[in-house]
PDB file of C-alpha atoms in Angstrom:
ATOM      1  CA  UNK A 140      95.531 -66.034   0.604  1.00  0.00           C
ATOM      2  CA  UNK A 141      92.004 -65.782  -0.605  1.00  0.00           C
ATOM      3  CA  UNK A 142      91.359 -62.398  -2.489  1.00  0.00           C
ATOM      4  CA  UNK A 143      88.656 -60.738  -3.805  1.00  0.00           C
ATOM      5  CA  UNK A 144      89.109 -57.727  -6.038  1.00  0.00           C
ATOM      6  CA  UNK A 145      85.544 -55.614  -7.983  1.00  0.00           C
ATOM      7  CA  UNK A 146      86.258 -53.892 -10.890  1.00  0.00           C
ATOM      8  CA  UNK A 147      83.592 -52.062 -13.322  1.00  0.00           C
ATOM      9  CA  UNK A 148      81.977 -49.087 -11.359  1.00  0.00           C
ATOM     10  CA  UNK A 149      81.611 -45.614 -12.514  1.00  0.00           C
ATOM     11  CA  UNK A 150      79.029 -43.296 -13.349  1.00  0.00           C
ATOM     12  CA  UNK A 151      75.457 -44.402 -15.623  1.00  0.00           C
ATOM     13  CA  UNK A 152      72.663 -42.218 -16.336  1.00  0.00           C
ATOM     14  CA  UNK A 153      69.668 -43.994 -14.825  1.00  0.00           C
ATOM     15  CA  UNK A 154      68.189 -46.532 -17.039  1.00  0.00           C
ATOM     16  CA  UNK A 155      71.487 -47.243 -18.108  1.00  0.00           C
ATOM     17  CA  UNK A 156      73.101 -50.519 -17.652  1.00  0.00           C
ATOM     18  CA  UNK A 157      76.746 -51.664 -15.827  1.00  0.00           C
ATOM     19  CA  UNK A 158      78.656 -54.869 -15.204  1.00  0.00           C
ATOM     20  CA  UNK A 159      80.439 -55.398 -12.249  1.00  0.00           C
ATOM     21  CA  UNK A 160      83.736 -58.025 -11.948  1.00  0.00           C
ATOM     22  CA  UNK A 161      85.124 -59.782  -8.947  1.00  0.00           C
ATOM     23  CA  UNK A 162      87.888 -61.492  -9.474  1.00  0.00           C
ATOM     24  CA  UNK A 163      88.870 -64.292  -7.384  1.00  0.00           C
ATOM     25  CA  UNK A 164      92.003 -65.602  -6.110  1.00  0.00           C
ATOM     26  CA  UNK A 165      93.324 -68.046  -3.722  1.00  0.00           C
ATOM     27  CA  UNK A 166      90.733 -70.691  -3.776  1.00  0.00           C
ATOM     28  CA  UNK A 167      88.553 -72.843  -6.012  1.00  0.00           C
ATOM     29  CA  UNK A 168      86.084 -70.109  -7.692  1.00  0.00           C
ATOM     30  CA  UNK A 169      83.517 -73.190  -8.568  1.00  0.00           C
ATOM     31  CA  UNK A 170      83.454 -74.447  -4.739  1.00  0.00           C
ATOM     32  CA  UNK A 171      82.009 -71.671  -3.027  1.00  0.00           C
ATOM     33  CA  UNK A 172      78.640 -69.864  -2.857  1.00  0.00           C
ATOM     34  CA  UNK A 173      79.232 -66.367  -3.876  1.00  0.00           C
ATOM     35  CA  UNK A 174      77.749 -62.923  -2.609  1.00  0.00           C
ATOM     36  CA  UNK A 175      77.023 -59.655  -4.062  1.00  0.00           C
ATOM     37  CA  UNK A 176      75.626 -57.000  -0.804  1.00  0.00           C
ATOM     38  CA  UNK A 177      75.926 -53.112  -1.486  1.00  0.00           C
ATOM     39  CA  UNK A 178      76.114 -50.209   0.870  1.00  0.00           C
ATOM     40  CA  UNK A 179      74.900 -46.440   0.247  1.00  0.00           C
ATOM     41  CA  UNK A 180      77.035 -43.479   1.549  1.00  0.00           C
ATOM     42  CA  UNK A 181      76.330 -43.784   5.343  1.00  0.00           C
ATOM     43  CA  UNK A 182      73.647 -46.269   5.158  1.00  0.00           C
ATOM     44  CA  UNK A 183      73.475 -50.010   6.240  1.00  0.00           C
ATOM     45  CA  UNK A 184      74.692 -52.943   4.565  1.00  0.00           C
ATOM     46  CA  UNK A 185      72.174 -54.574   1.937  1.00  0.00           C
ATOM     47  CA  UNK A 186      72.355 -58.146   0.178  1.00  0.00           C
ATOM     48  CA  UNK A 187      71.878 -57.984  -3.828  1.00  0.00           C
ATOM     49  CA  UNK A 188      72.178 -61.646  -4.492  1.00  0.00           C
ATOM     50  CA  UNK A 189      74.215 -64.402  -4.247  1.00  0.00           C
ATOM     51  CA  UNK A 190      75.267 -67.536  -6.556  1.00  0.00           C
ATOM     52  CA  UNK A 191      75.126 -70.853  -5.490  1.00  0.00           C
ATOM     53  CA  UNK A 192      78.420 -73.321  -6.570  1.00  0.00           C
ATOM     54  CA  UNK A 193      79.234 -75.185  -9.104  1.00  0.00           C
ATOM     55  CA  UNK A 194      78.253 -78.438  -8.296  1.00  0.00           C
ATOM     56  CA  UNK A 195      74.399 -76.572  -7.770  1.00  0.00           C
ATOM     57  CA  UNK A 196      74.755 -75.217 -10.776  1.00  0.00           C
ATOM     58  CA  UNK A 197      75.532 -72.204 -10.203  1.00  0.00           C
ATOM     59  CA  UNK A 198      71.555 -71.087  -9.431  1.00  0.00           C
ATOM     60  CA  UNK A 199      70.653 -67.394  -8.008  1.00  0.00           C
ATOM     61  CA  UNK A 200      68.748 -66.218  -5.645  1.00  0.00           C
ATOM     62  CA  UNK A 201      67.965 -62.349  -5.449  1.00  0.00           C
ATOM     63  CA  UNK A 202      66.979 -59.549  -3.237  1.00  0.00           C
ATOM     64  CA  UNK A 203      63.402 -58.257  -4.436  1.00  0.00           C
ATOM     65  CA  UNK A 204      64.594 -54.726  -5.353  1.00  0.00           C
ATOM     66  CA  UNK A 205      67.094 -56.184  -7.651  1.00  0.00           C
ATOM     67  CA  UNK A 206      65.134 -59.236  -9.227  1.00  0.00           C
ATOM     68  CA  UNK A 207      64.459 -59.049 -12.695  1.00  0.00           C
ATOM     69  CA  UNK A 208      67.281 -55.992 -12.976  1.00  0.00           C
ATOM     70  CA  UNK A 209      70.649 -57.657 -11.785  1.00  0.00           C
ATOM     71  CA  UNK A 210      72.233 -60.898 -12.819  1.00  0.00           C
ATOM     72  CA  UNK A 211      74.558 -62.696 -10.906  1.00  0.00           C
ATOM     73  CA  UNK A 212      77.062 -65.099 -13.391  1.00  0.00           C
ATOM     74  CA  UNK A 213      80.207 -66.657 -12.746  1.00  0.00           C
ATOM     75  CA  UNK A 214      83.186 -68.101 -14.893  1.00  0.00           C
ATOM     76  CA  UNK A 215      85.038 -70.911 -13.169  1.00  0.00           C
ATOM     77  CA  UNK A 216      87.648 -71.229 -15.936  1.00  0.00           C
ATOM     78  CA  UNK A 217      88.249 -67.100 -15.240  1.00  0.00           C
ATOM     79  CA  UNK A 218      87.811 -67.197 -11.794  1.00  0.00           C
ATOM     80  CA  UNK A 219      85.605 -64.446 -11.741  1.00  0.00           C
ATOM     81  CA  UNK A 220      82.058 -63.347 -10.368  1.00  0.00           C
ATOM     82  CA  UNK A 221      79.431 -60.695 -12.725  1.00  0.00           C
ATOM     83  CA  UNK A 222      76.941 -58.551 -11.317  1.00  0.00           C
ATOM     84  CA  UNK A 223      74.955 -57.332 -14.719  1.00  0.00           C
ATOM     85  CA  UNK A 224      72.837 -54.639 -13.662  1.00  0.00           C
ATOM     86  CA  UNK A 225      70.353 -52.987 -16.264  1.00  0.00           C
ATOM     87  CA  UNK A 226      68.064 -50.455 -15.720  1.00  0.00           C
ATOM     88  CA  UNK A 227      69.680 -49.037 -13.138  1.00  0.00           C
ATOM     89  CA  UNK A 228      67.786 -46.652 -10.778  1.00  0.00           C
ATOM     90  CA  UNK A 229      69.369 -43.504  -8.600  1.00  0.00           C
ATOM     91  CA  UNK A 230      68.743 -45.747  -5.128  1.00  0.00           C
ATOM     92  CA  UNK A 231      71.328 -48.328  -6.444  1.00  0.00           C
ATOM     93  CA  UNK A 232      74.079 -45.764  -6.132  1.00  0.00           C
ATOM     94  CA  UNK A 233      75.734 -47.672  -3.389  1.00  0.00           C
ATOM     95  CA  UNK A 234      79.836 -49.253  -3.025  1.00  0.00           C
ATOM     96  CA  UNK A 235      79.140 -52.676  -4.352  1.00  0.00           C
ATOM     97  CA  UNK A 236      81.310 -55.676  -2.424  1.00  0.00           C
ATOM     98  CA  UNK A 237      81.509 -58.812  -3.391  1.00  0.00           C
ATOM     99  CA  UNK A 238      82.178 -62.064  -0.778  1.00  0.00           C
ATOM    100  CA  UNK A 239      82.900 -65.268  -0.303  1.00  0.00           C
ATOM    101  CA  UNK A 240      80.698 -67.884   1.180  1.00  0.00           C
ATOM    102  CA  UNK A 241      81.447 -71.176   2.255  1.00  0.00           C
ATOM    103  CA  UNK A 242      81.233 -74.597   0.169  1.00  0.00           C
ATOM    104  CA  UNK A 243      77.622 -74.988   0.976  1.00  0.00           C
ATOM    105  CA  UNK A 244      76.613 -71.342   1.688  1.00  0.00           C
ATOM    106  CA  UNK A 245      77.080 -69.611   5.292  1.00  0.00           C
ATOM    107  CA  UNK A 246      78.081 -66.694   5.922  1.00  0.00           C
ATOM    108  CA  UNK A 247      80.492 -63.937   3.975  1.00  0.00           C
ATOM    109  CA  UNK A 248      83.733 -64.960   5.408  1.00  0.00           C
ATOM    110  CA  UNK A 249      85.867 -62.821   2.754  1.00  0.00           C
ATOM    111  CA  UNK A 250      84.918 -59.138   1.432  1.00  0.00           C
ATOM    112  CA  UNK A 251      86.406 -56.863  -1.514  1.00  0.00           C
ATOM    113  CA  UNK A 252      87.228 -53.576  -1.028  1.00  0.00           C
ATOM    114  CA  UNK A 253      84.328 -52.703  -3.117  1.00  0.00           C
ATOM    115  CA  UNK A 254      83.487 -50.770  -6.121  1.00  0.00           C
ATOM    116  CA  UNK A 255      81.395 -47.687  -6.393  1.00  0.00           C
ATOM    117  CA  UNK A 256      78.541 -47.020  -8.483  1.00  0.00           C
ATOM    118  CA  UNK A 257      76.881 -43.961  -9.245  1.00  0.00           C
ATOM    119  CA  UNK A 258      73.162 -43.885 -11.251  1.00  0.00           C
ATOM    120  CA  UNK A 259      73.018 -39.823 -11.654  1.00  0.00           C
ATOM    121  CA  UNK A 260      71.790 -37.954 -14.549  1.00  0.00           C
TER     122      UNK A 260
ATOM    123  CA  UNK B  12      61.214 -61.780   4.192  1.00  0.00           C
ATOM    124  CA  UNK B  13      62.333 -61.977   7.517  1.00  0.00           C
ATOM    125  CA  UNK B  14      63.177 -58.815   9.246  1.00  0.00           C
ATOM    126  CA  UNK B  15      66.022 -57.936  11.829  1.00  0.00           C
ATOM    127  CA  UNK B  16      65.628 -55.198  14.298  1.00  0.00           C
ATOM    128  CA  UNK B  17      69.088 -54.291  15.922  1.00  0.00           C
ATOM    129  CA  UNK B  18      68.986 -52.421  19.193  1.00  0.00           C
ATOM    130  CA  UNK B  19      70.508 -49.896  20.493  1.00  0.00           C
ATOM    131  CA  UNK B  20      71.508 -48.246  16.900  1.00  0.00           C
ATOM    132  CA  UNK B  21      73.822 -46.353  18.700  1.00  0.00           C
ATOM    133  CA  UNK B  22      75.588 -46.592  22.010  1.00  0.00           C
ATOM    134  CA  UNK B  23      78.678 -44.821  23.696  1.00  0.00           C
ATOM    135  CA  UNK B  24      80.894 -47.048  25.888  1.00  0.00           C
ATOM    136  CA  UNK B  25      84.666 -46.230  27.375  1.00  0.00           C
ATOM    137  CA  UNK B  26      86.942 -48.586  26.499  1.00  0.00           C
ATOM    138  CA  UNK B  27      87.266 -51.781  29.362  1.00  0.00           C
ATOM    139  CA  UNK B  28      83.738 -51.258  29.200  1.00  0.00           C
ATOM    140  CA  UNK B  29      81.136 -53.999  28.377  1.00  0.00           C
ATOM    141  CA  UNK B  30      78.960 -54.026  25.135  1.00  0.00           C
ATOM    142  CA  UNK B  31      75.695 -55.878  24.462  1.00  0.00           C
ATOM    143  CA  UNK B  32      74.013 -55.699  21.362  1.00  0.00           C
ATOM    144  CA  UNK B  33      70.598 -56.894  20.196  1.00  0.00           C
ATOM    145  CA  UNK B  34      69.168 -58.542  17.255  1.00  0.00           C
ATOM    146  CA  UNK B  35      65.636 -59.464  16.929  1.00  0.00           C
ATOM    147  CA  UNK B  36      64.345 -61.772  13.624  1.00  0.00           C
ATOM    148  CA  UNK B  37      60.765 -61.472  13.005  1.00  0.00           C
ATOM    149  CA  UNK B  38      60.477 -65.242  12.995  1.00  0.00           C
ATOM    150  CA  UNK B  39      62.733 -67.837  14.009  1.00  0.00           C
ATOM    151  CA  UNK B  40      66.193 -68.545  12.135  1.00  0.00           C
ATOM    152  CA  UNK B  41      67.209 -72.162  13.622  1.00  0.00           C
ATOM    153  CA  UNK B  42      70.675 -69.969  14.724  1.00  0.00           C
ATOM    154  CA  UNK B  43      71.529 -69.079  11.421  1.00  0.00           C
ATOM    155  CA  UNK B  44      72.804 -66.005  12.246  1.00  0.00           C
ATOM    156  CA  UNK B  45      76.301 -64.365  11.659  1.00  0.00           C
ATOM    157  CA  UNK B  46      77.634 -60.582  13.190  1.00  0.00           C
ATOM    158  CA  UNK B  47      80.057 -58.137  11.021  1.00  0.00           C
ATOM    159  CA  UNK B  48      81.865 -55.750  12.354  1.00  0.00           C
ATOM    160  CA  UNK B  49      82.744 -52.782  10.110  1.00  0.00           C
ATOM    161  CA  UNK B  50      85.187 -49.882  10.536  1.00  0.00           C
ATOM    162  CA  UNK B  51      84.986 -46.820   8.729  1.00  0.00           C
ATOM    163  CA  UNK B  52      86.190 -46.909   4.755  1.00  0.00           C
ATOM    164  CA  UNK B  53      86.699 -50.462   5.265  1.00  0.00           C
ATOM    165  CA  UNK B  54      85.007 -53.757   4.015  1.00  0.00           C
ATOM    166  CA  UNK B  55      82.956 -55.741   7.042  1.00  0.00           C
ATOM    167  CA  UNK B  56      84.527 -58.504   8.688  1.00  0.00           C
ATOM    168  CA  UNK B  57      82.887 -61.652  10.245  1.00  0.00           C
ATOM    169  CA  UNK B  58      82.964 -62.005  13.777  1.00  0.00           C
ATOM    170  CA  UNK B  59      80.278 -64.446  14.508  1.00  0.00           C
ATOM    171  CA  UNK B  60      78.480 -66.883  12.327  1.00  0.00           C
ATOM    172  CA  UNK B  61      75.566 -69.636  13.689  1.00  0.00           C
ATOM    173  CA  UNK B  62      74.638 -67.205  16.344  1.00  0.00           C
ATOM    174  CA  UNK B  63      77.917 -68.230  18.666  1.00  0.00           C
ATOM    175  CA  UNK B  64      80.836 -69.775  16.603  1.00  0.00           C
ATOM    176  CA  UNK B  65      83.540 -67.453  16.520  1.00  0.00           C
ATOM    177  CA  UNK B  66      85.441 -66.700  13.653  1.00  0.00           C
ATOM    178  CA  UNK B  67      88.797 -67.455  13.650  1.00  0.00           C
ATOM    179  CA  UNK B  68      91.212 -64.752  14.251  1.00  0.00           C
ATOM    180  CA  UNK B  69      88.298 -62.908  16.379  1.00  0.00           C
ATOM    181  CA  UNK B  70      89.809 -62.253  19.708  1.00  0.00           C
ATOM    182  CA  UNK B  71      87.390 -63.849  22.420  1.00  0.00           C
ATOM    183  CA  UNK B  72      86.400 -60.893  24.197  1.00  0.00           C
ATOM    184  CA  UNK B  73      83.828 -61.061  21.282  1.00  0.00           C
ATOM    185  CA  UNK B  74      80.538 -63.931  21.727  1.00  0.00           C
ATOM    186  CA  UNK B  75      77.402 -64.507  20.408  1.00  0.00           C
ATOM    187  CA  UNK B  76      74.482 -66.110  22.099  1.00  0.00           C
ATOM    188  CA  UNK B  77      70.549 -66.275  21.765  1.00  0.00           C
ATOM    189  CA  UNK B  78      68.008 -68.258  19.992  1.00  0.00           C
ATOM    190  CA  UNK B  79      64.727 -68.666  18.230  1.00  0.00           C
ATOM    191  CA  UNK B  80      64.353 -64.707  17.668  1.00  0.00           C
ATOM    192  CA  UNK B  81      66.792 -62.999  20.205  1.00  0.00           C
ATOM    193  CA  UNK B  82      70.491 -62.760  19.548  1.00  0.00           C
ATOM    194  CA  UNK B  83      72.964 -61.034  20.947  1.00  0.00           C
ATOM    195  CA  UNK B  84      76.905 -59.742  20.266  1.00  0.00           C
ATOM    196  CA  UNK B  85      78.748 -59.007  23.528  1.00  0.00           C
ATOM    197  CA  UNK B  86      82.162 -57.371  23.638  1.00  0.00           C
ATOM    198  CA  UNK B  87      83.408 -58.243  27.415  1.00  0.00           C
ATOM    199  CA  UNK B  88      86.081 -55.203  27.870  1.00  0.00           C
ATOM    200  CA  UNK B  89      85.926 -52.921  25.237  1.00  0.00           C
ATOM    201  CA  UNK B  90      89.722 -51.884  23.423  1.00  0.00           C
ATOM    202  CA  UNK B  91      89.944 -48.846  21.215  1.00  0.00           C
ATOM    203  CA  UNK B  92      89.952 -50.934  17.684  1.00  0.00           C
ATOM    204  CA  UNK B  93      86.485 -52.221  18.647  1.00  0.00           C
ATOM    205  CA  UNK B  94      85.025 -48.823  17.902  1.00  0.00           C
ATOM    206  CA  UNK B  95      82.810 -49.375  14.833  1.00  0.00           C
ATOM    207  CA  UNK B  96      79.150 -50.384  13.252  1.00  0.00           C
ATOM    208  CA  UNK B  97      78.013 -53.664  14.109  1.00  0.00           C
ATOM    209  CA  UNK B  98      75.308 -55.847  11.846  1.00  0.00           C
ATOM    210  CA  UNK B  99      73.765 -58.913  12.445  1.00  0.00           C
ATOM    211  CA  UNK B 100      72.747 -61.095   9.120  1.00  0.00           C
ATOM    212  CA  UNK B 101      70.680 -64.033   8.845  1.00  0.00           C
ATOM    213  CA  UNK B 102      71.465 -66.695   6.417  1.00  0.00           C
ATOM    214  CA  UNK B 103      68.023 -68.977   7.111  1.00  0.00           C
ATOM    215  CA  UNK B 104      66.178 -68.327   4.376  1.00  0.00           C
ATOM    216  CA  UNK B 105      66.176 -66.115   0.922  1.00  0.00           C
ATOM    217  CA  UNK B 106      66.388 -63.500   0.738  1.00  0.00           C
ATOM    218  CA  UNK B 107      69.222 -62.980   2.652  1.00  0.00           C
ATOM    219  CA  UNK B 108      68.931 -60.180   5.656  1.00  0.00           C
ATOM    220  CA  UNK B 109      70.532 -57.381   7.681  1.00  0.00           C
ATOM    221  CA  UNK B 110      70.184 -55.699  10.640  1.00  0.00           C
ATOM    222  CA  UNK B 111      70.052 -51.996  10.388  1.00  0.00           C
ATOM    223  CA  UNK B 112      73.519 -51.685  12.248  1.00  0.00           C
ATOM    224  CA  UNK B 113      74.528 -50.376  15.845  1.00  0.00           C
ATOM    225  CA  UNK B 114      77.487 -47.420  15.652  1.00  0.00           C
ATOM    226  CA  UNK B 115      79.741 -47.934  18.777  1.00  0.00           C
ATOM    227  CA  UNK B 116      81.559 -44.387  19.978  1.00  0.00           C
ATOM    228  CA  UNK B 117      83.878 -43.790  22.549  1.00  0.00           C
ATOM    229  CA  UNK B 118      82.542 -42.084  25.588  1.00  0.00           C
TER     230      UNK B 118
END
């Protein structure tokens, strides 16, 4: 059963930096194009970024209000999917979820629960 | 970017009822376009991905059809579980885009 579990949300003052987890379980971390898309209490859905597989090398591509902020990483050997965000601004207070793609991207097939963070002063 | 313009954002319907929703891209997305359906306090689920291949596990009272820069997600007779906020997403080109979302209440 493929399962997808964020960790690493809380509260930062804004400027501050965070780093999100996902850890994966259930299939082959390395084969799959990863997401990271983010939602703000009662808004819309909105797509950070997303990782490319293994085999791409593991390349990023970015939404612009993110780029140059948030860095996507993975680690096939833990399974697991990073979201590094620094400088962190109040509008990226938002439940972060991370998803599954397929082998050679696609859709988000497989969604966290998701993880809240807060930028607040 | 390419930008997607969901219509209505909001619509009542009573449950047997039939549901269309609209998705307009700002320029064409060869199909490359998936629907989520998401209920309250709970992660989105895919319904639809290249604008008419069902999921699996979606019951088929759910389809997708359109093309070039007109989609659309039909529910045929609407049950009480298929109350929720509907997005489209396309997945043509970087960055990656949503729909602003349609809220479907019970009349």
């Amino acid at each position: 059963e493929v399962q997808l579990v964020e960790s690493g949300g809380g509260l930062v003052q804004p400027g501050g930096s965070l780093r999100l987890s996902c850890t994966a379980s259930g299939f082959t971390f390395s084969d799959h194009y990863m997401d990271w898309v983010r939602q703000a209490a009662g808004k819309g859905l909105e797509w950070v970024g997303r990782i490319r597989n293994k085999a791409e090398g593991f390349t990023t591509e970015y939404a612009a209000s993110v780029k140059g902020r948030f860095t996507i990483s993975g680690d096939d050997l833990k399974n697991s999917l990073y979201l590094q965000m620094n400088n962190l601004k109040t509008d990226d207070t938002a439940v972060y979820y991370c998803c599954r793609a397929g082998r050679v991207g696609g859709p988000s097939g497989y969604w966290g629960q998701g993880t809240l963070v807060t930028v607040s002063s | 970017d390419i930008q997607l313009t969901q219509s209505p954002s909001f619509l009542s319907a009573s449950v047997g009822g039939r549901v269309t929703i609209t998705c307009r891209t700002s320029q064409g997305i060869n199909n490359y376009l998936a629907w989520y359906q998401q209920k309250p306090g709970n992660s989105p689920k895919l319904l639809i991905y290249a604008a008419s291949t069902l999921q699996s596990g979606v019951p088929s009272r759910f389809s997708g059809s359109g093309s070039g820069t007109e989609f659309t997600l039909t529910i045929s007779s609407l049950q009480p579980e298929d109350f929720a906020t509907y997005y489209c997403q396309q997945l043509n080109s970087y960055p990656l885009t949503f729909g602003g979302g349609t809220k479907v209440e019970i009349k």
